Structure formats: C-alpha cells, structure tokens
Short mmCIF file of C-alpha atoms and ligand atoms in Angstrom, two decimals:
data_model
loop_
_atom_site.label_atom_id
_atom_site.label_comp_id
_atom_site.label_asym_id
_atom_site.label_seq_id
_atom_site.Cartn_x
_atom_site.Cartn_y
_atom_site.Cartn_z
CA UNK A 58 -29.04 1.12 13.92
CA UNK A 59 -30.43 -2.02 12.94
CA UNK A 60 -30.54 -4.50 16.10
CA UNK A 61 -28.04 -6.94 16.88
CA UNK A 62 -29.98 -9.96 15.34
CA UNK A 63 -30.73 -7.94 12.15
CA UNK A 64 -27.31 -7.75 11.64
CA UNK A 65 -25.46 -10.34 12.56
CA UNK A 66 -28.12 -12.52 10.53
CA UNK A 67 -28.38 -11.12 7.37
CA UNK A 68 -24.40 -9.72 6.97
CA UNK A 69 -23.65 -11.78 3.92
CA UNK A 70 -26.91 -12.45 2.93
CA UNK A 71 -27.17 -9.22 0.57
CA UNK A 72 -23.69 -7.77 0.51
CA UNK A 73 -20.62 -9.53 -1.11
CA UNK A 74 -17.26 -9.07 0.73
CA UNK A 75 -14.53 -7.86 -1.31
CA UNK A 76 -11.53 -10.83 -0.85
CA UNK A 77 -13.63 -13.57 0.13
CA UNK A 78 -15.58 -16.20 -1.17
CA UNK A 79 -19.27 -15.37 -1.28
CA UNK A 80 -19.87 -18.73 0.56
CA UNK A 81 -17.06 -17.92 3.07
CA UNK A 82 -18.74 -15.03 4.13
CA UNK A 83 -21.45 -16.80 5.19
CA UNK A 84 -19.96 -19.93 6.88
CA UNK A 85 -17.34 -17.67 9.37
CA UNK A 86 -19.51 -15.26 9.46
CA UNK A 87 -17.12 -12.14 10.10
CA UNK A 88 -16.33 -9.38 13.50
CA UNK A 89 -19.08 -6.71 12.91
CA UNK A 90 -17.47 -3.55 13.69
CA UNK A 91 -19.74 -0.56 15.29
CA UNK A 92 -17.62 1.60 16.46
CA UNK A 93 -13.90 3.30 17.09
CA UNK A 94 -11.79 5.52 19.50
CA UNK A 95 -7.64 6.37 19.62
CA UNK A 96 -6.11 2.75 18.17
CA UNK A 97 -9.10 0.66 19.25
CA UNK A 98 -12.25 -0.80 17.40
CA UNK A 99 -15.16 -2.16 19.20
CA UNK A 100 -17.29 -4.97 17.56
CA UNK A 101 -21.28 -5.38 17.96
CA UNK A 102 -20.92 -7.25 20.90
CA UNK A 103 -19.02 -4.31 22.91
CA UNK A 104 -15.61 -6.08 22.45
CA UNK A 105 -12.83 -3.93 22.19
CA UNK A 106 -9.59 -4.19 20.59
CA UNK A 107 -6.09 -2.67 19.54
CA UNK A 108 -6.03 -2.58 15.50
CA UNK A 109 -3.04 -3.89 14.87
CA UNK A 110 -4.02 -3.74 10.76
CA UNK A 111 -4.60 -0.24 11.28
CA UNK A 112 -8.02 -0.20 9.09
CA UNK A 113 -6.49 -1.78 6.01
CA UNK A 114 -2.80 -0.46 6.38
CA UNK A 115 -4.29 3.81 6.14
CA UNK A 116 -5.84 4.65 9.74
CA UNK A 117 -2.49 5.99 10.32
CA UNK A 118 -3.30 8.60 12.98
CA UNK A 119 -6.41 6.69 14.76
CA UNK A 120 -10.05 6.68 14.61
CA UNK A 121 -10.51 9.97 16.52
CA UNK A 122 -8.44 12.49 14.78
CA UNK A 123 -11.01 15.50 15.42
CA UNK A 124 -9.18 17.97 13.24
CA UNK A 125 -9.50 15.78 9.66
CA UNK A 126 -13.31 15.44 11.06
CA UNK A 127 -14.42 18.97 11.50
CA UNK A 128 -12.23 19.86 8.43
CA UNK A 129 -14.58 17.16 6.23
CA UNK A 130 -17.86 18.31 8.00
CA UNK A 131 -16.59 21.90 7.39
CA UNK A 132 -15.87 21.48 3.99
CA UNK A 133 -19.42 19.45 3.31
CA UNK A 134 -20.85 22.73 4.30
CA UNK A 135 -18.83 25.09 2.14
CA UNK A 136 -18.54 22.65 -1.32
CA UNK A 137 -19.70 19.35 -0.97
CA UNK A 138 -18.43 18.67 -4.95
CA UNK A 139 -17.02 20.42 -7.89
CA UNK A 140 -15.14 18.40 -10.65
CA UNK A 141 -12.08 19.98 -11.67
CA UNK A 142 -12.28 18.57 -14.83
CA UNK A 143 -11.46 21.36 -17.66
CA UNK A 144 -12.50 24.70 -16.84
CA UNK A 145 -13.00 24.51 -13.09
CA UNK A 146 -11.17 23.92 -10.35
CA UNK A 147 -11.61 24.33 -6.57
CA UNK A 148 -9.67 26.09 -3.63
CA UNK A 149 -8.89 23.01 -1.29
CA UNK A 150 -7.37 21.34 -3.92
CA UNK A 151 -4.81 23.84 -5.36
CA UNK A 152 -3.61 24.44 -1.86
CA UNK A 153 -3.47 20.60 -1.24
CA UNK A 154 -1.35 20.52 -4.36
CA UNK A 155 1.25 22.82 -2.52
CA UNK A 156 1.19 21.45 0.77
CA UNK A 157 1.82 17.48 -1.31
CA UNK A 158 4.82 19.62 -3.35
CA UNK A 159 6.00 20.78 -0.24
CA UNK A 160 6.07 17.15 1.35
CA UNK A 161 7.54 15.49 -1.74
CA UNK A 162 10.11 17.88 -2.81
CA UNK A 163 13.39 15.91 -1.36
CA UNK A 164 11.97 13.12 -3.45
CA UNK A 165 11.63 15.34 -6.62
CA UNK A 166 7.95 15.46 -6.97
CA UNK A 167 6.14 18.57 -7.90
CA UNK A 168 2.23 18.11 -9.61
CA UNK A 169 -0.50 16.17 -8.47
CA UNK A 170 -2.89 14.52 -9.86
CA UNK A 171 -5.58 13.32 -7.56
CA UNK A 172 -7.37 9.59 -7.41
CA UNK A 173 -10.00 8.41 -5.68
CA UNK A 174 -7.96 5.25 -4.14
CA UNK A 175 -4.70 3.42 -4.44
CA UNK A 176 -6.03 1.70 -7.49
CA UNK A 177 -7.09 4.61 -9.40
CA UNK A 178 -3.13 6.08 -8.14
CA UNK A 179 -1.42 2.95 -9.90
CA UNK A 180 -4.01 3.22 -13.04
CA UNK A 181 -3.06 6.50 -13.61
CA UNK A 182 0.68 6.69 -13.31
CA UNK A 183 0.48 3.16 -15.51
CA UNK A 184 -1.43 5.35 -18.01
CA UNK A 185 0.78 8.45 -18.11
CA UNK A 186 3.89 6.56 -18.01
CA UNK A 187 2.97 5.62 -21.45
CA UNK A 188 1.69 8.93 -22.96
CA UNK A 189 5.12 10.48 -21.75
CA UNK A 190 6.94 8.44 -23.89
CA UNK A 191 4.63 8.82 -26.89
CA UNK A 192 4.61 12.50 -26.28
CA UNK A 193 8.90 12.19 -26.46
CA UNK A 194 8.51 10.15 -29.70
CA UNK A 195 8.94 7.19 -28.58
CA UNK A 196 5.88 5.10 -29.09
CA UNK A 197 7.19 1.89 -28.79
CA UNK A 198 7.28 1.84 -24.52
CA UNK A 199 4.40 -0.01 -23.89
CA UNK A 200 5.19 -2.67 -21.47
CA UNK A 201 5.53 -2.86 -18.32
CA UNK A 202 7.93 -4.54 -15.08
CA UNK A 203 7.17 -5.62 -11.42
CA UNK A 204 8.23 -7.75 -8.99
CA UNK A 205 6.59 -10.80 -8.38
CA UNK A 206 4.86 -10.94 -4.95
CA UNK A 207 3.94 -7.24 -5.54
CA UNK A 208 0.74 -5.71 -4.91
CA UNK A 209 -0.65 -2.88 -7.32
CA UNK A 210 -4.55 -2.92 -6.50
CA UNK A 211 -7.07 -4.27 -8.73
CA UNK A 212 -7.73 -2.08 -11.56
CA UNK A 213 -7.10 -4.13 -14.82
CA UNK A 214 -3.58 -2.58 -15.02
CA UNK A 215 -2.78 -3.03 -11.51
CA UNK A 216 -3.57 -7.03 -11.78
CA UNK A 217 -1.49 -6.79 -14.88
CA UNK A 218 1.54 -6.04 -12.84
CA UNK A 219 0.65 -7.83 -9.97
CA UNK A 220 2.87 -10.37 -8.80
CA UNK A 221 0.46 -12.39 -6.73
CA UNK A 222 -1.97 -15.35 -8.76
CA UNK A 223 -4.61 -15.02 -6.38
CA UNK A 224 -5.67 -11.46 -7.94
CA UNK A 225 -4.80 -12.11 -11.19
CA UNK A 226 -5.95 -15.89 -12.41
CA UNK A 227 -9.53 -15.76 -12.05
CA UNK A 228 -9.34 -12.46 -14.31
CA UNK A 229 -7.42 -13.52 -17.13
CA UNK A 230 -6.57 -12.44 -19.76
CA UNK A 231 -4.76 -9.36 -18.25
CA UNK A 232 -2.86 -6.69 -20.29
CA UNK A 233 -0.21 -7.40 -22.53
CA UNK A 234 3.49 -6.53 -22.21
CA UNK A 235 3.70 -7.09 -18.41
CA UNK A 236 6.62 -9.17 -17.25
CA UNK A 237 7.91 -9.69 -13.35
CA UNK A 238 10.99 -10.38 -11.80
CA UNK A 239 12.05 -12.07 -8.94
CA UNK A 240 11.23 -10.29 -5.64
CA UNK A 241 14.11 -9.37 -3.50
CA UNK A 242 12.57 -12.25 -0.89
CA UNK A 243 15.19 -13.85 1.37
CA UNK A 244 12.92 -16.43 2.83
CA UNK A 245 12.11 -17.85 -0.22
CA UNK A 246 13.71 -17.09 -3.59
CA UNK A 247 14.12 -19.08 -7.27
CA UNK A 248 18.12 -18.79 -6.60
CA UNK A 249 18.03 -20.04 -2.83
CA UNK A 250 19.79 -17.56 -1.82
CA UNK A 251 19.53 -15.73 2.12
CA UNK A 252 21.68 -13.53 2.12
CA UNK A 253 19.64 -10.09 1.32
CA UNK A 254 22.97 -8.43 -0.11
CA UNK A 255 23.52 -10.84 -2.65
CA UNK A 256 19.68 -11.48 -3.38
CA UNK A 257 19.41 -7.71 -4.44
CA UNK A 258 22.19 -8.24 -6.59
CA UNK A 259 20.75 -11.45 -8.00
CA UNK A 260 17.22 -9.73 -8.86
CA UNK A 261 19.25 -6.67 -10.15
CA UNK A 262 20.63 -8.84 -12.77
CA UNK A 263 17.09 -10.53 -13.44
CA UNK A 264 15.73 -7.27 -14.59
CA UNK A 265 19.04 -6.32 -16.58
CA UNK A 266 18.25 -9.92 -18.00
CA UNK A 267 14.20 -9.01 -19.02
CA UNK A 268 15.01 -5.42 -20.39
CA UNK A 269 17.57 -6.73 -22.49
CA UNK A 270 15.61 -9.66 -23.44
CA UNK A 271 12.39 -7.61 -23.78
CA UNK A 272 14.57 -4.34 -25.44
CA UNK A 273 14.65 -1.39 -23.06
CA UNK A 274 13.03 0.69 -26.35
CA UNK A 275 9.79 -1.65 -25.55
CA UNK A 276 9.39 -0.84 -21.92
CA UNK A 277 7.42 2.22 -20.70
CA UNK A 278 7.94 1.53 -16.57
CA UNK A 279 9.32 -0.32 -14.11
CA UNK A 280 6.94 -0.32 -10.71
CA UNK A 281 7.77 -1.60 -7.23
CA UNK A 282 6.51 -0.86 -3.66
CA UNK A 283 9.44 0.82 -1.89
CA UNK A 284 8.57 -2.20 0.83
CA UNK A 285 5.93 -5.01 -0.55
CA UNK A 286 3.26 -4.60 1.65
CA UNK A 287 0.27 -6.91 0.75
CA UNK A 288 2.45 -9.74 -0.67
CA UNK A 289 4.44 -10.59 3.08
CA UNK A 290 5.65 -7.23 3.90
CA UNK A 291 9.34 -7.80 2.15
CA UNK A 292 11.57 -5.37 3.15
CA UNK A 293 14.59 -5.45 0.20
CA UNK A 294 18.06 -5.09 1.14
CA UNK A 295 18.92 -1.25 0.85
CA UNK A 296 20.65 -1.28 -2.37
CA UNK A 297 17.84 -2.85 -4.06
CA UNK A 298 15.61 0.25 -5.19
CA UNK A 299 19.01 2.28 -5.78
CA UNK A 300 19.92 -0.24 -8.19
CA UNK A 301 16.71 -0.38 -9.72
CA UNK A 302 16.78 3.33 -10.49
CA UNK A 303 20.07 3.41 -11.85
CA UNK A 304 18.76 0.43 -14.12
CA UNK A 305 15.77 2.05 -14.92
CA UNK A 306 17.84 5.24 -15.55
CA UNK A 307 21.02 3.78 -18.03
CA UNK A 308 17.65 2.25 -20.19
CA UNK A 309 15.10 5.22 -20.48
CA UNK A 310 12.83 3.15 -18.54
CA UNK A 311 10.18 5.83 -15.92
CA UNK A 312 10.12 4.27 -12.66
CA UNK A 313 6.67 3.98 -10.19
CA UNK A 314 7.10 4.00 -6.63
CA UNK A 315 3.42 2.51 -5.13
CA UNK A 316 3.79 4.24 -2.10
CA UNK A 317 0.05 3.43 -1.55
CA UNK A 318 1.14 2.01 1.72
CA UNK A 319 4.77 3.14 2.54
CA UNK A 320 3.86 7.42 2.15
CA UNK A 321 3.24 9.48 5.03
CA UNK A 322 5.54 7.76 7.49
CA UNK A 323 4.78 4.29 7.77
CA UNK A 324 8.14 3.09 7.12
CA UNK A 325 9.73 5.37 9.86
CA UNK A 326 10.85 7.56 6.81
CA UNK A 327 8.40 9.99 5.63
CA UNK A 328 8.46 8.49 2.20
CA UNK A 329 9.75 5.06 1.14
CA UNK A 330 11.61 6.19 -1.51
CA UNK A 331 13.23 8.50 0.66
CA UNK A 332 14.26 5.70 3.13
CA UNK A 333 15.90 3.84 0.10
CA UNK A 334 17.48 7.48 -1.34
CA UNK A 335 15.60 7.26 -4.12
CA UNK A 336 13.93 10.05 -6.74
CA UNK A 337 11.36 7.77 -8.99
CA UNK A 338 9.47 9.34 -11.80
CA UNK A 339 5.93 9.06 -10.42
CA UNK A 340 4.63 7.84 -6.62
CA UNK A 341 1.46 6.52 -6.01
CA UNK A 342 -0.13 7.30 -2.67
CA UNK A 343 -4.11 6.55 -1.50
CA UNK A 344 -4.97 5.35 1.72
CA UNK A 345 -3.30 7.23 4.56
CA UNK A 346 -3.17 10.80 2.54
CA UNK A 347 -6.64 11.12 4.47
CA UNK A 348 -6.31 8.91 7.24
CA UNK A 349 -9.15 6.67 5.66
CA UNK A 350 -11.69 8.77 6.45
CA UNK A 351 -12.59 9.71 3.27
CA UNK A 352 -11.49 7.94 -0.47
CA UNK A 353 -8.79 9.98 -1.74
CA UNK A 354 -5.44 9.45 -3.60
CA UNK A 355 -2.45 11.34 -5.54
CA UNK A 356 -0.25 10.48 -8.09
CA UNK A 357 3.18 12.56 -7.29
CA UNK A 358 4.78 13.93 -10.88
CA UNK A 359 8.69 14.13 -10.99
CA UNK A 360 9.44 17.76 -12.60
CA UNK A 361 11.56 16.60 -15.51
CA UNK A 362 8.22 14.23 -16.53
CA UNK A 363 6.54 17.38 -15.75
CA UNK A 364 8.49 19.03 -18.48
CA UNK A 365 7.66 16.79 -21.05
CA UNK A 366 4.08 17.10 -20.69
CA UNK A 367 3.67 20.87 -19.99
CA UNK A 368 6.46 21.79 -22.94
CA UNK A 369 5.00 19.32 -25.12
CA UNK A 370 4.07 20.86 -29.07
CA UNK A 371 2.96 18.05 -30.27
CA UNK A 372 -0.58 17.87 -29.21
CA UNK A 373 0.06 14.51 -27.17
CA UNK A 374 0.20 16.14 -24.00
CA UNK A 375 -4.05 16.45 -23.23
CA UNK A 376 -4.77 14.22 -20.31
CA UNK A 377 -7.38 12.21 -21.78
CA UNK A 378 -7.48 10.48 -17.94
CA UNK A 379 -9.38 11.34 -14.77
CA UNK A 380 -12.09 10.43 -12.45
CA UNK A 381 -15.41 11.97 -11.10
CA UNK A 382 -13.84 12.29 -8.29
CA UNK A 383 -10.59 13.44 -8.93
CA UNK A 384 -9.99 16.46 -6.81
CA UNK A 385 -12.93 16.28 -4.76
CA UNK A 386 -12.56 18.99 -2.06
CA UNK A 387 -13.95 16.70 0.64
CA UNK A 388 -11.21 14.68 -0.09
CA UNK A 389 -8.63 17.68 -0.51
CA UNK A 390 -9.85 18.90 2.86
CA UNK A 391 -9.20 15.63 4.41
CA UNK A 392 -5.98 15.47 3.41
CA UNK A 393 -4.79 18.91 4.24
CA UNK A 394 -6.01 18.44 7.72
CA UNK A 395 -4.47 14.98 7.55
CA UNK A 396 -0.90 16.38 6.39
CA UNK A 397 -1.03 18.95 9.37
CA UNK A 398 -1.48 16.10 11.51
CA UNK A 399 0.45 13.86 10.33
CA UNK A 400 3.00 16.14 10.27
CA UNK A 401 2.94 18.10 13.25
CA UNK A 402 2.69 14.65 15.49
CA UNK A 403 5.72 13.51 13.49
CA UNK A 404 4.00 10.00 13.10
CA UNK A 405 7.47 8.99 11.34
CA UNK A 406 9.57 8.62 14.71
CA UNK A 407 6.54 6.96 16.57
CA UNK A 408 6.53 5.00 13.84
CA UNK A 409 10.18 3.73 13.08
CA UNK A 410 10.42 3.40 17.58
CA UNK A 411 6.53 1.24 17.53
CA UNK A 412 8.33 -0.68 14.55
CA UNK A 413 11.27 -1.36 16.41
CA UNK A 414 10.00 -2.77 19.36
CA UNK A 415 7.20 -4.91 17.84
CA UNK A 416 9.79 -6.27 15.23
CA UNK A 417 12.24 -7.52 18.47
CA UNK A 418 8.63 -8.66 19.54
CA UNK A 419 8.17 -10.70 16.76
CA UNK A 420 11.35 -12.12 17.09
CA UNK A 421 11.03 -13.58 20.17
CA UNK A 422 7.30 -15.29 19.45
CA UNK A 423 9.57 -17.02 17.08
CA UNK A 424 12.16 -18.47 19.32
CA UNK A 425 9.17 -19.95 21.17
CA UNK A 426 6.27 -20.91 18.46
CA UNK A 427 7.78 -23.04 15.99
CA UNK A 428 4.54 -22.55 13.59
CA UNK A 429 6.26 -19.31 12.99
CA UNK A 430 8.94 -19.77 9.95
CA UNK A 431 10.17 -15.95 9.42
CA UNK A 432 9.20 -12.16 10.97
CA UNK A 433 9.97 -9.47 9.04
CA UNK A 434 10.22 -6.07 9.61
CA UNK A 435 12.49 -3.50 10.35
CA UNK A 436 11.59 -0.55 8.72
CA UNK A 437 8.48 1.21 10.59
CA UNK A 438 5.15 -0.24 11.35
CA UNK A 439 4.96 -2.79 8.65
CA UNK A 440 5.49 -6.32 9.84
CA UNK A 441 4.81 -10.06 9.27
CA UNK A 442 4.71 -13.18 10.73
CA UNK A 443 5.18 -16.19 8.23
CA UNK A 444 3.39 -19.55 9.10
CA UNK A 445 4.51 -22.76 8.01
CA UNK A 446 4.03 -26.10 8.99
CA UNK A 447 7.48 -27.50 9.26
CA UNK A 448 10.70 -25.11 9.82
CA UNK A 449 12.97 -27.53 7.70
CA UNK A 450 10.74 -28.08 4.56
CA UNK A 451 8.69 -24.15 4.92
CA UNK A 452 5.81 -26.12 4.37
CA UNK A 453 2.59 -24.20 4.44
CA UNK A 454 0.63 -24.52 7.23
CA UNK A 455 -2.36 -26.27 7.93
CA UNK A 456 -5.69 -24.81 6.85
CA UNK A 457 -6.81 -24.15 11.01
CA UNK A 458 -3.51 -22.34 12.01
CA UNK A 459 -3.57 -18.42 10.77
CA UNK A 460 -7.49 -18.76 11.43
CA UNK A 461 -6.98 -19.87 14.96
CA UNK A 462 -4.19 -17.21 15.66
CA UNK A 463 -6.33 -14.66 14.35
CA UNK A 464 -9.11 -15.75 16.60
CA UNK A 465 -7.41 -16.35 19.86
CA UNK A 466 -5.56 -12.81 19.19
CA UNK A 467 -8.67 -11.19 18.95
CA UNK A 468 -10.15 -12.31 21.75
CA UNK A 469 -7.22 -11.82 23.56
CA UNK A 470 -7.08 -7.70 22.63
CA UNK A 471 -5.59 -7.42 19.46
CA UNK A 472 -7.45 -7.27 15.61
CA UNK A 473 -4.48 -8.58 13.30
CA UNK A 474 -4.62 -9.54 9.61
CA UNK A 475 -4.11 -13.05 8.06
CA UNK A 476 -2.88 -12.93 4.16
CA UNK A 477 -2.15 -16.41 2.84
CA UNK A 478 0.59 -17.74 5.27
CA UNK A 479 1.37 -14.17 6.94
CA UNK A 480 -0.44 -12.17 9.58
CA UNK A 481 0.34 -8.86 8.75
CA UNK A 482 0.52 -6.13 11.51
CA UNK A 483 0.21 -2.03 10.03
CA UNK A 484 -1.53 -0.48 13.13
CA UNK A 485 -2.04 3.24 13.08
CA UNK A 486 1.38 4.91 13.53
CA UNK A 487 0.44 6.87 16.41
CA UNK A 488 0.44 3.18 19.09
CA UNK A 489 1.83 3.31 22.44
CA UNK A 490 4.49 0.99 23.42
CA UNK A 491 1.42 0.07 25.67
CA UNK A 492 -0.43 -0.78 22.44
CA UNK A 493 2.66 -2.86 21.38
CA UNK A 494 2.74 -4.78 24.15
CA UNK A 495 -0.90 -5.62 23.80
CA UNK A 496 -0.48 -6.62 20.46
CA UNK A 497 2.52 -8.85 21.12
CA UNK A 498 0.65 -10.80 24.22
CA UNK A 499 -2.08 -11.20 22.02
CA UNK A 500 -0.42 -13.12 19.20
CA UNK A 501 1.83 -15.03 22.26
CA UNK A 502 -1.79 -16.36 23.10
CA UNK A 503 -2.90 -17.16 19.41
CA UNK A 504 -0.09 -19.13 18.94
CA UNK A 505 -0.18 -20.58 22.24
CA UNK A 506 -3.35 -21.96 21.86
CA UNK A 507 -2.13 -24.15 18.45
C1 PLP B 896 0.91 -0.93 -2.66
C2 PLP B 896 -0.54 -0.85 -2.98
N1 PLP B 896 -0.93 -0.35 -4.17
C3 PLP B 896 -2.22 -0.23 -4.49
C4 PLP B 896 -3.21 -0.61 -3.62
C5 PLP B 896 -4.65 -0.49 -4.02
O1 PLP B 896 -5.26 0.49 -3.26
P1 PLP B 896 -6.87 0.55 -3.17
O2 PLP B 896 -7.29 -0.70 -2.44
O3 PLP B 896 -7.13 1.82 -2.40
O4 PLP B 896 -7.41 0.61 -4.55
C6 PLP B 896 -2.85 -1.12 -2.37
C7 PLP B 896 -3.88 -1.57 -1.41
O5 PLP B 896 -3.61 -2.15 -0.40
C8 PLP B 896 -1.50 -1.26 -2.06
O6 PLP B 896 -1.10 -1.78 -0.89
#
C-alpha cells in the first residue's frame, strides 16, 4: 500500500467520487477506509468504527463472512468468466437460479435474469416490462409510474422514474412517458395530511387519477420500492402496496418491486413485498444478493410474465437485453454462498429485533435534540433521522448540522450516512444490540455537540 501521505494527498486529485462535487471532494477531503472485520471499518488512521450504513445499504452479513470469500476465491480458480450469452451457460449460475426460485416462490417469482448492479436490475425489468406487452399485442404500454421521492439507480431509465431532482436535473432530457405520484410520506405530503391510513388512500387515488388521465392502455409499469430507501427511508402505511397491486391489476398495468435494498431480510421480512403481502410482476434485487463483495444483481420473473415470453409465437419474445456480465459465476458463487448464509443465520429476525430497538432509539434522540424533526422506521434495519431547522415551520437545516452530526458520530464510534436532510442508518443485519447501542450514543453525541 501506498503510504499514508500518498494517499491522503492525492485522494481526489485523480479519481472523481460518484455523488459529490468534484471540488467537494477535495475541500472535505473524505474517511479513507483500509480495512474491515464483523460490523466494523477501520480508516487509515487506525480508527475504528460500527457501520451503521452497512457499506451502502448491501454488507448485510459483515465484512468477514469467510464462506462467500473462499466460495469467490474458489470459484476464481475453477471459472473466472464465461458469458452465458446464447449458446453457453455455466454451472453456478443455473443452480443459483434454483436456490433464487426457491427463495422467491411465496412471492411468485420463478426465472432469473442476472445484472451486474441494482441499476442494471431496474434497466432490465424497465426494458422487459415493455417487450411483454408488445409480445401480448399490445404495443401501446410504453410509459411508465413511480413515486416521487423514489430511488431507481442511475441508468437513463432509472433517473426517468426517479422521484428525486438531484439525480435527474443535471441529466435532462430523461425518457419520455414517465409520470410520478405522490409518495405515501406522512411528514411531508402535497395534501397535508399525517395520518399514514388516509395518506395511502390519498396517493391510491393519485395514481387512479394519472392512469386514467394518462389511459391505463398507455402504461407498461408501475415501480415502487416496497420501503423508499435512498429518498428518507419512507415506510408506507400497510395497505399502500396492496392497493397499488390491485390498481395495477384492475388496469393491465405489470408492477416492479425495486427490492434493490429491501430483499434478503432487511426489512425484518425476507422480502419486502412479502412484508406488504404482495406478488408484483418483476423484483429487482443487487446489492446484498452477494453481500457486496462482488457486483451482482437479479431481476425475479413472475411465472404468468414467464408465460408470455416462453409461449410467445410471435417472434417478439428474443431477449435482445443483457450484460457482459450477466451471469458471471464469480458473482453466482457469491451469491449462493451468500443465500446459505443469509439464510441459515436467519438475518431477518436479527434484523426486524436490531430494527426495533434502534427505531425506540431514535425516538428518544428526538424527545431530546430538537434539530431532529421526524425518525422513521419500523420495519427492519432501515431507518432515518430527519433534520430541520425549526420543528414548527420543518425548515431545512442549516448547511453545518448533518455534517457536524456525521462528524462527531464518527468520532464517537459510529460511520452513519447523511442524504439531504436525513442520516440514514442500514448497518449489516447481523449487529448486536451492543452495536445498537453504540450507534445510538454516537448520534446522542453528534447532536449534542450542535
Ligand atoms: C432501490 C434502489 N434501486 C436501485 C439502486 C441502484 O443500485 P446500484 O447503485 O447498484 O446501481 C439502488 C441503490 O441504492 C436502490 O436503493
């Protein structure tokens, strides 16, 4: 390794951080992180920490998850790459495919088709939402719906339905046809309303509203995170994704679960479409389907869209979609060793317990730090903290206030993310309630210290 110096002084000078101004990068110059163990990073300077962002929301089982690591080095030695583009295909992958089958059956899923990343995930079930309905005959179903405050990654089509203008403005013009409704947001909502019941019903009748305004024969997909993650972590009242399907449903309409973030456990169900009771047409997942350690997504198929494509006589059905490395059996080798895990350490009910106690956490840093305006939580490890400057008005805050938290938390034993207004917390799912605690004392301090 380069020495200290080396790196500390030339970290933006070469490299561009994704999510950050260039110039940014260089003013607060950011933590360099060397190394990792259980729940904890350790930065260049030997300070070590609880990640309470858990990587970026897909370290689910913790930096030192020996199985998923001999199973890539393994794997590196048998196949380091195949594509399984036409005509080949590769052992880890088809037996990934039933062990992902397996895991998504209750929520009606039964192909895969693997991604290199949440992005690629979104991309592709974007993509295929629309062939399915040309290959049916209906041509038309081209557009798309979201919720504002959503996050769908970056790909052009994933900004499209984005419902967040800090990814999409500086890339307009986006794609065509995409229209957003009002996310199912208590704290802050076009019809002022706080009571999460009636909000649902409020942005149920928003999207009745757009597909009748739009014409349900013009819509390919409705796609929603089954809990908004990136956007403020916005848990929706329970009948809000029922209601969406049955929408979605009555009007022909496929719907996309981005479980990017919310597969795998996260949300204290193993699925978040299964917390909601909900069978959507395609789910994304990325991120924790390897336990970060190695790029690696799936798009999950229901089997009635399944049908269509594999019954199709048209000629429409050819997948004229897919990346280099779709299918790569590193990645597939990851993942199986990841599902074992994940599965056998029943990350879930850590999960949904961790969640429980941080979220009464949370609760109480907000009787006592009045910079803190709402916590939300409540389902799993995904939680937020929203700033503002003045309870009364929910003013933002000022500029200083999520940087200073951020700082005094870290120094103080915890590595928690700021997002606008929020700090979002998504540590692995496999925390202590010692871990909790450490996380909680360190944001008491950050806010302290305001
Ligand atoms: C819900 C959701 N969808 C898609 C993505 C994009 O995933 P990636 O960054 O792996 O492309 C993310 C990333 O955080 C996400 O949270």
């Amino acid at each position: 390794m380069k020495d200290e110096n080396f790196l500390k002084a030339n970290n933006a000078r070469s490299l561009w951080h994704p999510m950050t101004a260039p110039a940014d990068s260089l003013k607060n110059p950011p933590a360099i992180i060397t190394s990792a163990s259980g729940v904890r990073i350790k930065d260049i300077d030997g300070h070590e920490v609880v990640d309470a962002v858990g990587g970026l929301w897909n370290v689910n089982l913790g930096y030192s998850c020996q199985p998923i690591k001999d199973a890539i080095a393994a794997q590196l030695d048998a196949l380091p790459y195949y594509s399984i583009f036409r005509g080949t295909s590769n052992d880890k992958v088809i037996e990934l495919a039933e062990e992902l089958r397996a895991f998504f059956e209750p929520d009606g899923l039964t192909r895969a088709f693997y991604t290199s990343g949440g992005s690629d995930s979104v991309e592709t079930a974007l993509r295929l939402a629309r062939q399915y309905h040309k290959i049916k005959g209906e041509p038309g179903r081209i557009k798309y719906l979201s919720l504002k405050k959503g996050y769908h990654g970056t790909h052009f089509g994933g900004a499209s339905v984005n419902g967040n203008a800090n990814f999409r403005t500086a890339y307009e013009p986006l794609l065509p046809g995409c229209h957003h409704i009002p996310a199912p947001y208590p704290y802050r909502n076009p019809f002022n309303e706080t009571d999460p019941a009636k909000l649902a019903q409020l942005c149920l009748q928003a999207l009745e509203d757009e597909i009748a305004f739009q014409g349900a024969g013009t819509i390919a997909a409705f796609i929603m995170e089954p809990v908004l993650g990136a956007g403020g972590v916005i848990p929706p009242h329970e009948s809000f994704m029922p209601g969406v399907s049955a929408i979605c449903r009555k009007n022909g309409i496929l719907l996309i679960a981005d479980e990017v973030i919310t597969a795998f456990g996260r949300t204290g169900a193993w699925t978040g479409s299964r917390l909601w009771g909900v069978q959507p047409d395609f789910s994304c997942t990325a991120k924790a389907i390897t336990n970060a350690y190695f790029p690696f997504g799936a798009v999950m198929i229901a089997e009635g869209v399944a049908q269509v494509f594999e019954k199709d006589e048209t000629g429409r059905a050819a997948i004229g979609h897919g990346y280099t490395y779709s299918g790569h059996p590193v990645g597939a080798a990851a993942a199986l060793a990841t599902l074992a895990e994940t599965k056998r350490l029943r990350v879930n009910e850590n999960a949904a317990a961790r969640g429980a106690q941080l979220f009464e956490g949370l609760k109480a840093l907000k009787a006592k730090h009045s910079a803190i305006g709402d916590v939300r939580g409540g389902h799993g490890l995904m939680l937020a903290i929203e700033m503002v400057g003045d309870r009364a008005t929910k003013s933002a805050p000022d500029k200083a206030v999520p940087a200073t938290v951020q700082k005094v938390a870290y120094e103080s034993g915890a590595m928690v993310r700021v997002s606008g207004p929020n700090i979002i917390l998504s540590p692995p799912l496999v925390i202590t309630e010692g871990d909790a605690e450490v996380i909680l004392g360190a944001l008491d301090k950050g806010f302290a210290a305001l």
